[in-house]
mmCIF file of C-alpha atoms in Angstrom:
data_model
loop_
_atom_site.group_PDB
_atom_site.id
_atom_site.type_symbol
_atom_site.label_atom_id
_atom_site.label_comp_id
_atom_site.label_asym_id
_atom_site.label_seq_id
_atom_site.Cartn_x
_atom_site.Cartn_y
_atom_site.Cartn_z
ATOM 1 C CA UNK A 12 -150.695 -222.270 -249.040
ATOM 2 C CA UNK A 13 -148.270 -224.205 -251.445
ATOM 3 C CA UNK A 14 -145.460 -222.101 -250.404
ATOM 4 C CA UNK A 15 -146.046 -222.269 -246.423
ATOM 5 C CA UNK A 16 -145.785 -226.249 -247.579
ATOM 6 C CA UNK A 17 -142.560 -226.347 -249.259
ATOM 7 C CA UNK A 18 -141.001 -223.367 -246.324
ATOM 8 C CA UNK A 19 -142.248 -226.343 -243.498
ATOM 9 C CA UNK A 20 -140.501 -228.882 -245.762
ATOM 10 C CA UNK A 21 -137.759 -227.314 -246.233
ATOM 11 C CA UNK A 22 -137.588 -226.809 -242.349
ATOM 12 C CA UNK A 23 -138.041 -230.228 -241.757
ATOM 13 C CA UNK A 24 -135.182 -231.237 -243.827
ATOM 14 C CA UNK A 25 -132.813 -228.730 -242.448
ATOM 15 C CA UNK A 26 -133.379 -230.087 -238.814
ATOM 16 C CA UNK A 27 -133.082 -233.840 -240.012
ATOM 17 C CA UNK A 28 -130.063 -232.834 -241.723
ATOM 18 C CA UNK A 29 -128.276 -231.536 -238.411
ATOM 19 C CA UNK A 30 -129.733 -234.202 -236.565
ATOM 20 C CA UNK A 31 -127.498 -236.738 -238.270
ATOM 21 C CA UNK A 32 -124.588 -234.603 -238.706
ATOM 22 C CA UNK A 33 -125.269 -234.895 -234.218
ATOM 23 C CA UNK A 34 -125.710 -238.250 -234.357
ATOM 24 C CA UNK A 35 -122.562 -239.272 -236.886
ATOM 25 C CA UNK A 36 -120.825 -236.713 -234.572
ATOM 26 C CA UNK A 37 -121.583 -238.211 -231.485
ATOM 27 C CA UNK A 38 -120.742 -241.864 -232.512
ATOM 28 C CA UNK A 39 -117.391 -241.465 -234.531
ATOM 29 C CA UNK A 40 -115.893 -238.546 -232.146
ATOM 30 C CA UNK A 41 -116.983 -239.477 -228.658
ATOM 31 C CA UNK A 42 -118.419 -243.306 -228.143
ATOM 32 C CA UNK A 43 -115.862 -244.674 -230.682
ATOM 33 C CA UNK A 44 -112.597 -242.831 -228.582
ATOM 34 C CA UNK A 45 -114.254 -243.847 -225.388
ATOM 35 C CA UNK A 46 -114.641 -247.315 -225.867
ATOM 36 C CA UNK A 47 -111.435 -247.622 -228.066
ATOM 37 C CA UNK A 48 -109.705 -245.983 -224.367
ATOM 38 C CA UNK A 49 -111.375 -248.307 -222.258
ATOM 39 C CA UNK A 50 -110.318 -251.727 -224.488
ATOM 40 C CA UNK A 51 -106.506 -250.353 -224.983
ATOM 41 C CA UNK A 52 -106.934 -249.535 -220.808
ATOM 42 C CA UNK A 53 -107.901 -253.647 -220.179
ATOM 43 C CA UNK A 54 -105.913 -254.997 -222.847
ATOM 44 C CA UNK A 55 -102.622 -253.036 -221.286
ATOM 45 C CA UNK A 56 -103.645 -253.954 -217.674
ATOM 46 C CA UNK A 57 -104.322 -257.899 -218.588
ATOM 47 C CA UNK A 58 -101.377 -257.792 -220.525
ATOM 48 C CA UNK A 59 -99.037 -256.408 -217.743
ATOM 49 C CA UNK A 60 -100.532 -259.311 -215.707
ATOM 50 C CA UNK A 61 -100.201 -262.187 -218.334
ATOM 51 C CA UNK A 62 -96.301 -260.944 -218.844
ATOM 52 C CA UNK A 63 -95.324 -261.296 -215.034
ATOM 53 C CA UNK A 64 -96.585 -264.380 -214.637
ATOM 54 C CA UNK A 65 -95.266 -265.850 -218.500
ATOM 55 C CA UNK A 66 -92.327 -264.016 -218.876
ATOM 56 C CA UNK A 67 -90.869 -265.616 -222.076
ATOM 57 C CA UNK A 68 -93.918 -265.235 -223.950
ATOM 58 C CA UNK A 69 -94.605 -262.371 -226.249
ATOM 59 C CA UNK A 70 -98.080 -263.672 -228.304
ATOM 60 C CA UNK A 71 -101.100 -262.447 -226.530
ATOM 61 C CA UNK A 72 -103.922 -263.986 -228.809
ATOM 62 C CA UNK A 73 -105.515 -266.169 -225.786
ATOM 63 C CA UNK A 74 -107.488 -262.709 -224.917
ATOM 64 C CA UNK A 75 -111.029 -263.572 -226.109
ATOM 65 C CA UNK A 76 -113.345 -260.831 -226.305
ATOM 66 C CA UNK A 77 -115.366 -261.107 -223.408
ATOM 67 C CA UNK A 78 -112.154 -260.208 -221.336
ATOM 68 C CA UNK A 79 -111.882 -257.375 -223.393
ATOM 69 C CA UNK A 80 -115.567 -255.835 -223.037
ATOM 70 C CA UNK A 81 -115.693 -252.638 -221.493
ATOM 71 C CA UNK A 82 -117.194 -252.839 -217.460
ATOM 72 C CA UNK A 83 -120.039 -250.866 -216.283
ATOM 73 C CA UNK A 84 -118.301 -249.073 -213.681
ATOM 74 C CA UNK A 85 -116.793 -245.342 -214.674
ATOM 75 C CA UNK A 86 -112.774 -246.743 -213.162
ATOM 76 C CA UNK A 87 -111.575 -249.816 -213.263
ATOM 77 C CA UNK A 88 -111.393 -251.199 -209.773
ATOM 78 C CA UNK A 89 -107.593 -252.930 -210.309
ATOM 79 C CA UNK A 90 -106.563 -249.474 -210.819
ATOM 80 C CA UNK A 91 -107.688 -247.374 -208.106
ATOM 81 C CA UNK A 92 -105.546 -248.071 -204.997
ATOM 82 C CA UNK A 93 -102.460 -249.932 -206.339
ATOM 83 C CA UNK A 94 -100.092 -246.989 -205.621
ATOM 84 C CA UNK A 95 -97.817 -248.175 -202.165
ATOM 85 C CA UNK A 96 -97.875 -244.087 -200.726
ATOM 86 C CA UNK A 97 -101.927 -244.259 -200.800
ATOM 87 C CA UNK A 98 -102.139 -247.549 -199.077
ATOM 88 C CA UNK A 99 -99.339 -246.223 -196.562
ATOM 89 C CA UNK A 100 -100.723 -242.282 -196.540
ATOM 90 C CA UNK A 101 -104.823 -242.628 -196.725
ATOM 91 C CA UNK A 102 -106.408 -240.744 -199.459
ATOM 92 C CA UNK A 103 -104.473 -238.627 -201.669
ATOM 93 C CA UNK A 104 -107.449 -237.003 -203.443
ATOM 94 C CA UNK A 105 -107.564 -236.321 -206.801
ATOM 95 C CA UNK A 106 -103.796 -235.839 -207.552
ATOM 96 C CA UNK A 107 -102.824 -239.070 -209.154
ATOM 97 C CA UNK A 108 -101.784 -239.512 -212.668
ATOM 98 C CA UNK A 109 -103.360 -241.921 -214.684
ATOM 99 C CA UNK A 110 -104.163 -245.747 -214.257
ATOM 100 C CA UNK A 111 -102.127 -247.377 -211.736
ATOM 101 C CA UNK A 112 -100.737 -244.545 -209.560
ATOM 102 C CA UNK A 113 -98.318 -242.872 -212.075
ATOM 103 C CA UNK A 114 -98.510 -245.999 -214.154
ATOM 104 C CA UNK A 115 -96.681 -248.703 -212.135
ATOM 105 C CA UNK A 116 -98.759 -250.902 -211.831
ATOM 106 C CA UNK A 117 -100.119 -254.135 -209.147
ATOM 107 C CA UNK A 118 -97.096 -254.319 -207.291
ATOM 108 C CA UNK A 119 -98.111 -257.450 -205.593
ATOM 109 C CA UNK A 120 -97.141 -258.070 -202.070
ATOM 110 C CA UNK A 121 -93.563 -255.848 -202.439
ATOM 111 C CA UNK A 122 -94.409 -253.505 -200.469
ATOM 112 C CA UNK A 123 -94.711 -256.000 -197.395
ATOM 113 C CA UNK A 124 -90.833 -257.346 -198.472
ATOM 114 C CA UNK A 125 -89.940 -253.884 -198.307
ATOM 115 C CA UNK A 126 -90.899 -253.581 -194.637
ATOM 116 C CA UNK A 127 -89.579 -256.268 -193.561
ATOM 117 C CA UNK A 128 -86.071 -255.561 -195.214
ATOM 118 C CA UNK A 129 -86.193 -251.908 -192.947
ATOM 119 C CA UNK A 130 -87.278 -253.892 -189.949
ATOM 120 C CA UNK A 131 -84.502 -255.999 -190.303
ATOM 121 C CA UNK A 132 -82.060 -252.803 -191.350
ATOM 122 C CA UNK A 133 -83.577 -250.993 -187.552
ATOM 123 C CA UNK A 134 -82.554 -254.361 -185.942
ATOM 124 C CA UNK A 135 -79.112 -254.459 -187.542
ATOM 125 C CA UNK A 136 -77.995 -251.074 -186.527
ATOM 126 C CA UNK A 137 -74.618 -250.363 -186.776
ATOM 127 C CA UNK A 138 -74.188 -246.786 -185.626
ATOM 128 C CA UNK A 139 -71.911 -244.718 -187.564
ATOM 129 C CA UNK A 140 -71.250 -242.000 -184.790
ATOM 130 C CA UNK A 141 -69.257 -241.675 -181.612
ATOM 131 C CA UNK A 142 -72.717 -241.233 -180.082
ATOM 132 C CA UNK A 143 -74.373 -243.800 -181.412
ATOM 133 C CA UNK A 144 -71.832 -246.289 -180.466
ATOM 134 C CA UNK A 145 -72.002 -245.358 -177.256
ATOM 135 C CA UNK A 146 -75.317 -245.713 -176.671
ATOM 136 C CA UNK A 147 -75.658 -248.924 -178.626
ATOM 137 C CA UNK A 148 -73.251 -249.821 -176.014
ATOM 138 C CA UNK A 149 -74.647 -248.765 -173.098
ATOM 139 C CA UNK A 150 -72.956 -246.008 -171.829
ATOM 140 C CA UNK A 151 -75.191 -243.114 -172.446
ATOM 141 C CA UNK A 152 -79.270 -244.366 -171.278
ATOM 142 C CA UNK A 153 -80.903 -241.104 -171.051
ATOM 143 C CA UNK A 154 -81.458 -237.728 -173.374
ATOM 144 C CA UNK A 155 -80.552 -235.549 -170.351
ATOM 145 C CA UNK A 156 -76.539 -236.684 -170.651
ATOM 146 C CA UNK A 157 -76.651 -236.154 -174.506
ATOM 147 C CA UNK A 158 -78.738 -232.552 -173.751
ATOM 148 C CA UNK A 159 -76.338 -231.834 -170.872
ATOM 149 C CA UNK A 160 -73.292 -231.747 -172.862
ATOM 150 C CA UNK A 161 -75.055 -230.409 -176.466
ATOM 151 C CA UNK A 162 -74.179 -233.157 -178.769
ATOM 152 C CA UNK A 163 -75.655 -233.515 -181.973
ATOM 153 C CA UNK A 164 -78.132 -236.383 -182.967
ATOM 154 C CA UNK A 165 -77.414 -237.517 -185.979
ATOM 155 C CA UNK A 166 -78.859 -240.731 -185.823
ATOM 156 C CA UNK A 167 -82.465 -241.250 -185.922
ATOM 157 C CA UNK A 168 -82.131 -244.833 -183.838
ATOM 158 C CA UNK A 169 -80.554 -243.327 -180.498
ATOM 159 C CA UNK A 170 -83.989 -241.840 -180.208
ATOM 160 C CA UNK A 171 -85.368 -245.121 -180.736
ATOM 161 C CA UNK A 172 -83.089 -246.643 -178.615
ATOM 162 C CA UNK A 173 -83.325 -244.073 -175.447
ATOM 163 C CA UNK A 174 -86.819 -243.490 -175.379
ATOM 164 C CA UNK A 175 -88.109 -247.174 -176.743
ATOM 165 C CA UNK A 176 -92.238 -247.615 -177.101
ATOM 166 C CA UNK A 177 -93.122 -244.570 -174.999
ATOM 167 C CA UNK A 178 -91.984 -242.099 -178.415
ATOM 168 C CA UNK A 179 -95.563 -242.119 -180.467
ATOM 169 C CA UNK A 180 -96.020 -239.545 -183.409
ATOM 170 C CA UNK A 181 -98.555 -238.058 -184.729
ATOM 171 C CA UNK A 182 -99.184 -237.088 -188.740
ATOM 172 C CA UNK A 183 -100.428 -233.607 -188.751
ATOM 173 C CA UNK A 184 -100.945 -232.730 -192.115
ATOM 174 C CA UNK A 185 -100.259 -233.642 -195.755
ATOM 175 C CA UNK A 186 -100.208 -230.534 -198.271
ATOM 176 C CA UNK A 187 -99.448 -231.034 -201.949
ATOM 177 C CA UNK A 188 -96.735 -228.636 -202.967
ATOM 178 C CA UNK A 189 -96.066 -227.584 -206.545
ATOM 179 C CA UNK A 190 -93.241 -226.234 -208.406
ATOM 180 C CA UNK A 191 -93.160 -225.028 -211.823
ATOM 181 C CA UNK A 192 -90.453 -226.185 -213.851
ATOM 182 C CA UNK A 193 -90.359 -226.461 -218.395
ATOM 183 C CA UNK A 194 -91.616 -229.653 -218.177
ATOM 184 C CA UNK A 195 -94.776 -228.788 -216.581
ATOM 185 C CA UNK A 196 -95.745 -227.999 -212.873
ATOM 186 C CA UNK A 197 -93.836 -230.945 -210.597
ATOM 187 C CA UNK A 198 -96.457 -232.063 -207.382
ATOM 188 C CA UNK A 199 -94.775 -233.030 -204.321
ATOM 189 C CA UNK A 200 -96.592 -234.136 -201.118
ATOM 190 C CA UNK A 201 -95.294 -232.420 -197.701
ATOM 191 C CA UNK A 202 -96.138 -234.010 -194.424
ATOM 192 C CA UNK A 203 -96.133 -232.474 -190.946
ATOM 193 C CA UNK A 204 -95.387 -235.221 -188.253
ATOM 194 C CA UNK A 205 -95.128 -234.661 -184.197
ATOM 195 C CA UNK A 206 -93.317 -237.306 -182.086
ATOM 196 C CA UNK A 207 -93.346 -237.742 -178.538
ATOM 197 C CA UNK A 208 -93.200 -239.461 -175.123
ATOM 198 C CA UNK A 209 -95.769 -237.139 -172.612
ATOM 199 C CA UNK A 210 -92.433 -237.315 -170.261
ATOM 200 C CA UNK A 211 -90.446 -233.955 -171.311
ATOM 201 C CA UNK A 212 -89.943 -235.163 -175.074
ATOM 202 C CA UNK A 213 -91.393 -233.210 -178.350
ATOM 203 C CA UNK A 214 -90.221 -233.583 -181.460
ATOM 204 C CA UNK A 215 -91.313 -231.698 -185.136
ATOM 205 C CA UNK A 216 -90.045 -232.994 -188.823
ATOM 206 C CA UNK A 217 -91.478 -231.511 -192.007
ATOM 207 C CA UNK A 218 -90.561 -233.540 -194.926
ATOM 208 C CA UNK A 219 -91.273 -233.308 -198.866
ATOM 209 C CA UNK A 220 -91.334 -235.915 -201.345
ATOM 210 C CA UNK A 221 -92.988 -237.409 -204.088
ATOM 211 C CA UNK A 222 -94.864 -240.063 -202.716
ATOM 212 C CA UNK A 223 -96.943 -239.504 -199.097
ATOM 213 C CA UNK A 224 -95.771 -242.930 -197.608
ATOM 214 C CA UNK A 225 -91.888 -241.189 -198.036
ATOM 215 C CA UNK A 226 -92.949 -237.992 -196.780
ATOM 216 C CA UNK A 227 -93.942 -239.663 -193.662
ATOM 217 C CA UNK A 228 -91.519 -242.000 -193.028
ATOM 218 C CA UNK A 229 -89.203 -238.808 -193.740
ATOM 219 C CA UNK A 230 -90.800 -236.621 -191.492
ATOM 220 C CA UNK A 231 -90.516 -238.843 -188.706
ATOM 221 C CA UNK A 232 -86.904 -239.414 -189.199
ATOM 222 C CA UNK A 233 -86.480 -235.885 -189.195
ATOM 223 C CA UNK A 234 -88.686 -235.383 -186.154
ATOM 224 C CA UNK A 235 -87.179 -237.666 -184.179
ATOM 225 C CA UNK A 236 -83.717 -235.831 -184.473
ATOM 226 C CA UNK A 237 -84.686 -232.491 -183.660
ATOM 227 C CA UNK A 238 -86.533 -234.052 -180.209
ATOM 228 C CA UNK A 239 -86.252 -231.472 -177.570
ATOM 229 C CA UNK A 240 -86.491 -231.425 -174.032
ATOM 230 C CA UNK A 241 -89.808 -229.751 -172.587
ATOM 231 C CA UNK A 242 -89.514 -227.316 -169.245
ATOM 232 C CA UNK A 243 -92.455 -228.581 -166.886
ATOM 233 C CA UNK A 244 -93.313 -226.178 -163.750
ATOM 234 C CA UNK A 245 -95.749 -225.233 -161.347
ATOM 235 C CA UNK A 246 -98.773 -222.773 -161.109
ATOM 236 C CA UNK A 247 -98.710 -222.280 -157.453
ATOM 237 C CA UNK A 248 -97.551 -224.173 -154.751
ATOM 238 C CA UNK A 249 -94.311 -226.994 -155.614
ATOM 239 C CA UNK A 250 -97.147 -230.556 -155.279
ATOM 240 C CA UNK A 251 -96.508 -233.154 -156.536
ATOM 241 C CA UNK A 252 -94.996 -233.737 -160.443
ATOM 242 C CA UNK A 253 -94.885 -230.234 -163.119
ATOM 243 C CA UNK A 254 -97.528 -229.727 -164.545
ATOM 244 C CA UNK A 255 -97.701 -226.944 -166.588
ATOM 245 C CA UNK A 256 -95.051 -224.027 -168.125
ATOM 246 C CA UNK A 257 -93.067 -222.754 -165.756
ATOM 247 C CA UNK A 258 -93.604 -219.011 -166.981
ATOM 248 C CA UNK A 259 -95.136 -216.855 -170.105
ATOM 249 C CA UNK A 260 -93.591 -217.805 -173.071
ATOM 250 C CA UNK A 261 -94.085 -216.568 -176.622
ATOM 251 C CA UNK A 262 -93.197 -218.426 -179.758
ATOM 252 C CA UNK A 263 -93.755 -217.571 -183.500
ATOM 253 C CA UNK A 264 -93.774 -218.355 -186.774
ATOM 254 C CA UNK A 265 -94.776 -216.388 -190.370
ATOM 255 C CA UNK A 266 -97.608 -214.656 -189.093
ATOM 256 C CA UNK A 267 -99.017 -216.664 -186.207
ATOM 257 C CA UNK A 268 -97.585 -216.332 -182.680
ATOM 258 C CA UNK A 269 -98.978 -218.559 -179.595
ATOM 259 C CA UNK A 270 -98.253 -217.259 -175.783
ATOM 260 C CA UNK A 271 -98.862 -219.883 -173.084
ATOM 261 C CA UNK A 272 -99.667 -219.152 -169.797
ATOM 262 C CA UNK A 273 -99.598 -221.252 -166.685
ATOM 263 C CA UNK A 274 -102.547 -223.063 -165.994
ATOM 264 C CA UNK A 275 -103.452 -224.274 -161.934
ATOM 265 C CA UNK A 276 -103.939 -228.312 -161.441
ATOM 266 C CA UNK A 277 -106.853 -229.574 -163.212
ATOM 267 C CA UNK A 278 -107.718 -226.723 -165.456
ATOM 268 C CA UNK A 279 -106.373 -228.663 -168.537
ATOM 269 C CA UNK A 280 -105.064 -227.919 -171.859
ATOM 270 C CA UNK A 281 -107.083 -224.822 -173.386
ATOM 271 C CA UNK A 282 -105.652 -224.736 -176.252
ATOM 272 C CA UNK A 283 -106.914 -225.214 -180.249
ATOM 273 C CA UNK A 284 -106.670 -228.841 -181.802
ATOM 274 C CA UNK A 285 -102.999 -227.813 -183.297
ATOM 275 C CA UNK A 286 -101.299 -226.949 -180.100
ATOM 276 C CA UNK A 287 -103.458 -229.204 -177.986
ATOM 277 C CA UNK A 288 -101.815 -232.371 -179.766
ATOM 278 C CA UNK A 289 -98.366 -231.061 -179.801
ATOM 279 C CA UNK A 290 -99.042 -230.098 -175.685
ATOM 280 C CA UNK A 291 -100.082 -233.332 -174.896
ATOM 281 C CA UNK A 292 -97.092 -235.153 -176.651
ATOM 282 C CA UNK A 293 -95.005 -232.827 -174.493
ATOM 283 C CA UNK A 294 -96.235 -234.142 -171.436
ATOM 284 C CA UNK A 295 -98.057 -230.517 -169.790
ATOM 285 C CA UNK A 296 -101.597 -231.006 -168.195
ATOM 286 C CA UNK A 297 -102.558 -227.556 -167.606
ATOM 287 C CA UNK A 298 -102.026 -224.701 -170.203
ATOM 288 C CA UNK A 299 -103.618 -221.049 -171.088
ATOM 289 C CA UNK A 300 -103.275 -220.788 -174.464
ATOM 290 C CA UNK A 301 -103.586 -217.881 -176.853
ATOM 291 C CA UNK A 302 -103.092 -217.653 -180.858
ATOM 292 C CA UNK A 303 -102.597 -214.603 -183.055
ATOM 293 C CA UNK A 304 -102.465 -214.240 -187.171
ATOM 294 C CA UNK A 305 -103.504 -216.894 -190.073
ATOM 295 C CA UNK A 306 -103.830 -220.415 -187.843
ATOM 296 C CA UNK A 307 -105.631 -221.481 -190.530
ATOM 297 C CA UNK A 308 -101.811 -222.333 -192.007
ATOM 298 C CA UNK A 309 -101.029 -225.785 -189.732
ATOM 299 C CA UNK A 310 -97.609 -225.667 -190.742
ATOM 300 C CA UNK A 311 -96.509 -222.181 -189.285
ATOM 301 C CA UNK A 312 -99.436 -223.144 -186.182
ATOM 302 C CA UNK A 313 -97.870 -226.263 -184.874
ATOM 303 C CA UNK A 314 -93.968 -224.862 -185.642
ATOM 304 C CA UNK A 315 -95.127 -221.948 -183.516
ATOM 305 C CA UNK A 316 -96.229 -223.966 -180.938
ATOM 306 C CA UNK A 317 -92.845 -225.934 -180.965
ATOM 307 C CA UNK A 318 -90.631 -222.617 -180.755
ATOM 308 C CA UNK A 319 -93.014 -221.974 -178.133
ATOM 309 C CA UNK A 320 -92.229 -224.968 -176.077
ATOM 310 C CA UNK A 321 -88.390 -224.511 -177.030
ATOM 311 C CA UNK A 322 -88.069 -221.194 -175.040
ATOM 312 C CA UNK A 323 -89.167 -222.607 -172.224
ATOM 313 C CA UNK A 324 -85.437 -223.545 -171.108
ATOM 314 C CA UNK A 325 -84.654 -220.079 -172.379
ATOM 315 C CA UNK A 326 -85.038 -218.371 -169.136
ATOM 316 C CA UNK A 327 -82.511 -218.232 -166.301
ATOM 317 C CA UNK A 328 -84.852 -218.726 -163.270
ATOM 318 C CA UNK A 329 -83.642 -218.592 -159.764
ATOM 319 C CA UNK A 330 -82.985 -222.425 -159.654
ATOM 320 C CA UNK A 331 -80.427 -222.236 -162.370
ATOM 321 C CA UNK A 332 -78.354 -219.839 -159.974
ATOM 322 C CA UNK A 333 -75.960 -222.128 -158.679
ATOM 323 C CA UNK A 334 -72.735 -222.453 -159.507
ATOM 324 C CA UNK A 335 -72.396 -224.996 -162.083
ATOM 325 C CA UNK A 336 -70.149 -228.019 -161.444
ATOM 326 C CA UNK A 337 -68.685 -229.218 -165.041
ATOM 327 C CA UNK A 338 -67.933 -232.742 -166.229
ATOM 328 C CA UNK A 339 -66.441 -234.808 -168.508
ATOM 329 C CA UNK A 340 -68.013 -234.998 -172.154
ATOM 330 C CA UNK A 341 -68.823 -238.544 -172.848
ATOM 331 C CA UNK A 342 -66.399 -238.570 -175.717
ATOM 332 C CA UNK A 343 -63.700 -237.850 -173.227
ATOM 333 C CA UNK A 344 -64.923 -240.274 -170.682
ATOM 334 C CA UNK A 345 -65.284 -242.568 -173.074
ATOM 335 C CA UNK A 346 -61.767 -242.318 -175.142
ATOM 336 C CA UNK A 347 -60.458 -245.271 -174.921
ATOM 337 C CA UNK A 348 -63.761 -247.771 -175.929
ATOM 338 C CA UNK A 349 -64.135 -244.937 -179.365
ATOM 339 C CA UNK A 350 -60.861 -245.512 -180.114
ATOM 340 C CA UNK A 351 -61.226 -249.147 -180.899
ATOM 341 C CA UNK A 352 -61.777 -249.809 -184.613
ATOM 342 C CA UNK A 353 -65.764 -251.308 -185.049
ATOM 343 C CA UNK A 354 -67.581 -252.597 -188.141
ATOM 344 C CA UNK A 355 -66.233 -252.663 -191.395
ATOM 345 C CA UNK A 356 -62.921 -251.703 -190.871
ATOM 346 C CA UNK A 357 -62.777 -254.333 -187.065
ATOM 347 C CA UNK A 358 -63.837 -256.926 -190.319
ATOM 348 C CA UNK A 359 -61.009 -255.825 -192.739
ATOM 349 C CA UNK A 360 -58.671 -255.800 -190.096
ATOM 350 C CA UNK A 361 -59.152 -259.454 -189.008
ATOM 351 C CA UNK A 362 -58.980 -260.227 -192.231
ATOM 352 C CA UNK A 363 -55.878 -258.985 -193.110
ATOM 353 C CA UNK A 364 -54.513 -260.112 -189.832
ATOM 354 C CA UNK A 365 -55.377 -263.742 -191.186
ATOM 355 C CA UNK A 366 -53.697 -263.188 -194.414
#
């Protein structure tokens, strides 16, 4: 009986010991670090904030320590949305870095400036191509003389200026792309973006970049310089406007090809919610649609369904059997106005002429 006693308090003591080896465990290793994270977290954020608004001083003993308690809530609120690409781009997901949004910081109301400094860059266009200077003045005012005579586009704002409000776009998709480099694996965000006018006019731009609101505003850049002119046609009978493809056509990318079909007047656009979009910007009504391979990858689906609508001038129908009457380029037409000096070097001329 005596030893069962002593076996029990030995037992007892045993557990009680590891019980506060837990407990000093617990409290020096993980509260202490925790709460020592959350008060050098506050202190940097209020002192961020206390040295853009008093610049020249460097004491920050004023910080009592109710400012500095740890909140209840698991993220501090200041520091959820303040990166500019997730207020332009929507949710990023769980790819940020840190506090802040890769640790810059409340950036105020700079990101407004910004946009009004490119607004007022898009209204102060000076074009730095023969082409753009002669649609800025007026000489060219459609896409069908620039697509007539294949010349390049170079400039994002002839688009702009051509087409006007009718061009809307469309953000497909935004991927996070990673490459793997000594440092570590670098994260890039890559955005899929469709513009359009439902008149004839599609346009694709993929872009990558480190922040989603760039990607974007790259990928509609690039979009709007590889716009394209859609071939409308009929299904039976020539009434009223095109309305659909004017034949078969195949396009593909990677694994997934898409075949269209023409469609009779009122059958609509039978197509998946990829192509559908990208139809609709082009300006068709009715389509047969069919899709082959892994359209589960948006980026080869929707660049499919652009090749697609690219080969629809690709076929030399009977109405394109005439004989074709050629005429002057614009750049020869127009030889004399490009030949004038413009911009910076019109400015340093005059000035040297007053010197």
């Amino acid at each position: 009986m005596q030893n069962r006693i002593l076996m029990e308090e030995r037992m007892f003591s045993h557990n009680h010991v590891q019980m506060v080896c837990f407990k000093l465990y617990y409290t020096f290793f993980v509260l202490v670090p925790y709460e020592t994270k959350w008060m050098r977290c506050l202190m940097w954020g209020q002192m961020k904030q206390h040295r853009t608004r008093n610049p020249t001083e460097t004491t920050f003993s004023h910080f009592s320590q109710a400012q500095l308690r740890p909140p209840s809530f698991p993220f501090p609120l200041s520091y959820t949305t303040n990166n500019m690409a997730e207020r332009g781009g929507g949710d990023r997901g769980g790819f940020g870095r840190g506090f802040g949004g890769r640790g810059r910081g409340d950036r105020g109301r700079g990101g407004r400036r910004r946009a009004s400094g490119r607004r007022d860059e898009e209204e102060k266009w000076v074009p730095v191509t023969k082409l753009g200077r002669l649609v800025k003045d007026g000489k060219i005012r459609s896409l069908e003389q620039i697509y007539l005579h294949s010349l390049p586009i170079k400039e994002h704002q002839i688009i702009d200026t051509l087409v006007g409000p009718t061009l809307k776009d469309e953000v497909m998709k935004i991927m996070p792309v990673q490459k793997q480099t000594r440092a570590g694996q670098r994260t890039r965000f890559k955005a899929f973006v469709v513009v359009g006018d439902s008149n004839g006019h599609v346009g694709l731009g993929v872009k990558c970049s480190k922040e989603v609101a760039t990607a974007i505003r790259g990928a509609i850049i690039l979009a709007k310089l590889s716009v394209i002119p859609v071939r409308r046609g009929y299904w039976g009978n020539k009434i009223g406007k095109p309305h659909t493809v004017p034949c078969k056509v195949t396009g593909k990318c990677g694994s997934v090809t898409v075949r269209m079909v023409p469609a009779p007047r009122g059958s609509g656009i039978v197509a998946a919610r990829v192509p559908k979009k990208v139809l609709q910007f082009a300006g068709i009504d009715d389509v047969f649609t069919s899709s082959r391979g892994s359209t589960k990858t948006l980026g080869n689906f929707v660049k499919a369904t652009f090749d697609c609508l690219l080969k629809t001038y690709g076929f030399l129908t009977p109405e394109f059997w005439k004989e074709t009457r050629f005429s002057k380029s614009p750049f020869q037409e127009y030889t004399d106005l490009l030949a004038k000096p413009t911009g910076k070097a019109l400015i340093l001329e005059e000035e040297r002429v007053e010197a």
